[in-house]
Amino acid sequence: MTTSPDRQRACIRLRAEQLGCTLIAEATDLGVSARKMSPLERPALSPWLRRPDAYDVIVWSHVDRAVRSVAHMSELIDWGQRHATTLVFGMPEERQPLAVTPQADGDAIRHCMNLAYAAEQEARALSARLTGAHEALRAKGRYGGGLVPFGYRKAPHPSGVGWCLAPDPETIPVVRAIVDDVHSGLSLVAIAHKLETAGVLVPRDRHAQLQGRPTGGRRHGRDFDRFRWTVGSLCKILRTPALMGHRVHRGQTVRDTDGAPVLIGPPVLTEEEFQALQDVLNARSNGTRAKRRETSLLIGVAHCAGCGGRMYFATRKAYDYGDYVCRASARGTTCPAPAAMRASWLDEYTVSRYREAFAVDGEVTRERLLSDAVRVTVAKGRPGGGPERLAGPDTSRLTFTVRTRP
């Protein structure tokens, strides 16, 4: 058990008393990497950063508890200046805390940047050492940490040193049921809905549960109590050789010097069962979709009016055109009124309105639309209709706006 959270709390309380501050709340993001995730994105802290009027000061025990990146430190200081909030870093090894007020001079900011740079370099060195350690563990078939493959749980290694993986009695039946449903012809969308209805935890939440941590977290800018099943999460389970007990790195089986798979646990599926599953999945995907356009003009520009989410390009079988469609189900959410519209129509409408709004000619690119903060919202259409519906888009369903930048 780590004592770090308690030490950090003690430091924060001491520094708050020295500064004459009253603590009103605590944001604890255990298991979140300060190197990878900005303070503005962390599950517990970010909701408070969206309420800057509720307090005047934020206190961390140390700079590296706040950020481990020069870019994130710059972002944090800019946030503090914009919202008139003082940032305090306890620095227990120093006699006084490091405080950065909204009016801080260049020396204080440079000091923060230097400390952030040192933390960033330390994090990189640690990452390199961990990478080497994990390579050694992979070669020996030991579990070195991270997300446990669905269907397994952590268990002591038979050698008595370290950990390996053992079948998880609670999720093995789930994996078997998913495989049976695939073989029966059930679509992955239907299987995801079935798992959601049954209340089965997704791999990430099951891993958190086994670790004694809360489920859910932040994804796509939203906070979730628990994550939802999607086609993507199912594919990760069904496609991984970990189902055969293989040690996997970047999606591929780790092999020893003789070319044999390194085993990290008993197989959930035999090699024959795994290959039969891959054959079924490949048969569903190969040759069933037309080649997708390399770049869809309105990705990030077109949004569904029903849920506010982005719309994505989807091909149509036996047709030479595609549509922009709401993909709420792929994000693990439900849209009350999912919109769709023929891609060529929506492209032409958007380009035309853009040229009118900005009085420009020439090629209109996706980068140009995004740079000028263009947004097109598409409402769900009505079923039915006559031949006139094939003549072009129903513009009453479309809203073209140029968002005001903050």
mmCIF file of N, CA and C in Angstrom, residues 4 22 34 68 74 102 115 156 159 179 210 219 236 260 271 280 291 313 325 366-367 380 396 400:
data_model
loop_
_atom_site.group_PDB
_atom_site.id
_atom_site.type_symbol
_atom_site.label_atom_id
_atom_site.label_comp_id
_atom_site.label_asym_id
_atom_site.label_seq_id
_atom_site.Cartn_x
_atom_site.Cartn_y
_atom_site.Cartn_z
ATOM 1 N N SER A 4 1.846 7.639 -0.198
ATOM 2 C CA SER A 4 2.007 8.920 -0.875
ATOM 3 C C SER A 4 0.783 9.834 -0.734
ATOM 4 N N THR A 22 -8.321 28.379 3.678
ATOM 5 C CA THR A 22 -9.253 27.377 4.184
ATOM 6 C C THR A 22 -9.517 26.361 3.080
ATOM 7 N N ALA A 34 0.300 12.046 -14.563
ATOM 8 C CA ALA A 34 0.499 13.480 -14.761
ATOM 9 C C ALA A 34 1.340 13.748 -16.004
ATOM 10 N N ARG A 68 3.797 16.947 -15.281
ATOM 11 C CA ARG A 68 5.125 16.428 -15.615
ATOM 12 C C ARG A 68 5.405 16.722 -17.082
ATOM 13 N N SER A 74 2.629 25.247 -18.889
ATOM 14 C CA SER A 74 2.272 26.476 -19.592
ATOM 15 C C SER A 74 0.751 26.625 -19.653
ATOM 16 N N PRO A 102 -1.800 35.330 -10.228
ATOM 17 C CA PRO A 102 -2.160 35.768 -11.585
ATOM 18 C C PRO A 102 -1.269 36.885 -12.105
ATOM 19 N N LEU A 115 11.162 23.561 -13.202
ATOM 20 C CA LEU A 115 10.767 22.405 -12.405
ATOM 21 C C LEU A 115 9.934 21.421 -13.231
ATOM 22 N N PRO A 156 -0.552 -15.184 -8.541
ATOM 23 C CA PRO A 156 0.878 -15.411 -8.292
ATOM 24 C C PRO A 156 1.473 -16.344 -9.345
ATOM 25 N N SER A 159 6.278 -19.947 -10.221
ATOM 26 C CA SER A 159 7.649 -19.987 -9.714
ATOM 27 C C SER A 159 7.771 -19.379 -8.326
ATOM 28 N N VAL A 179 -18.468 -15.241 -27.819
ATOM 29 C CA VAL A 179 -18.002 -16.050 -28.942
ATOM 30 C C VAL A 179 -19.157 -16.848 -29.548
ATOM 31 N N LEU A 210 -11.396 -5.095 -9.942
ATOM 32 C CA LEU A 210 -10.450 -6.051 -9.360
ATOM 33 C C LEU A 210 -9.349 -5.345 -8.575
ATOM 34 N N ARG A 219 -13.979 10.376 -20.770
ATOM 35 C CA ARG A 219 -13.756 9.987 -22.160
ATOM 36 C C ARG A 219 -14.514 10.935 -23.059
ATOM 37 N N LYS A 236 -11.598 -5.539 -29.574
ATOM 38 C CA LYS A 236 -10.347 -5.679 -28.835
ATOM 39 C C LYS A 236 -10.296 -7.009 -28.094
ATOM 40 N N ALA A 260 8.289 -19.788 -30.527
ATOM 41 C CA ALA A 260 7.068 -20.272 -29.869
ATOM 42 C C ALA A 260 6.432 -19.148 -29.061
ATOM 43 N N GLU A 271 -6.270 -22.835 -29.894
ATOM 44 C CA GLU A 271 -5.849 -22.211 -31.153
ATOM 45 C C GLU A 271 -6.892 -22.428 -32.241
ATOM 46 N N VAL A 280 -14.679 -16.152 -38.825
ATOM 47 C CA VAL A 280 -16.033 -15.595 -38.860
ATOM 48 C C VAL A 280 -15.982 -14.074 -38.920
ATOM 49 N N LYS A 291 -14.318 1.072 -50.575
ATOM 50 C CA LYS A 291 -13.160 1.769 -50.047
ATOM 51 C C LYS A 291 -13.562 3.131 -49.493
ATOM 52 N N PHE A 313 -18.395 9.650 -41.887
ATOM 53 C CA PHE A 313 -18.725 9.132 -43.203
ATOM 54 C C PHE A 313 -18.910 7.621 -43.146
ATOM 55 N N VAL A 325 -23.278 10.110 -40.889
ATOM 56 C CA VAL A 325 -24.243 9.537 -39.953
ATOM 57 C C VAL A 325 -23.815 9.819 -38.518
ATOM 58 N N ARG A 366 -11.012 20.772 -45.348
ATOM 59 C CA ARG A 366 -11.456 20.510 -43.971
ATOM 60 C C ARG A 366 -10.679 21.382 -42.988
ATOM 61 N N GLU A 367 -9.376 21.512 -43.219
ATOM 62 C CA GLU A 367 -8.546 22.329 -42.325
ATOM 63 C C GLU A 367 -9.028 23.778 -42.312
ATOM 64 N N LYS A 380 -32.563 15.076 -37.660
ATOM 65 C CA LYS A 380 -33.074 13.816 -38.200
ATOM 66 C C LYS A 380 -34.194 14.082 -39.199
ATOM 67 N N SER A 396 -33.996 22.591 -44.581
ATOM 68 C CA SER A 396 -34.656 22.941 -43.319
ATOM 69 C C SER A 396 -34.090 22.122 -42.161
ATOM 70 N N PHE A 400 -26.147 26.150 -40.390
ATOM 71 C CA PHE A 400 -24.756 26.522 -40.642
ATOM 72 C C PHE A 400 -24.391 27.664 -39.706
#
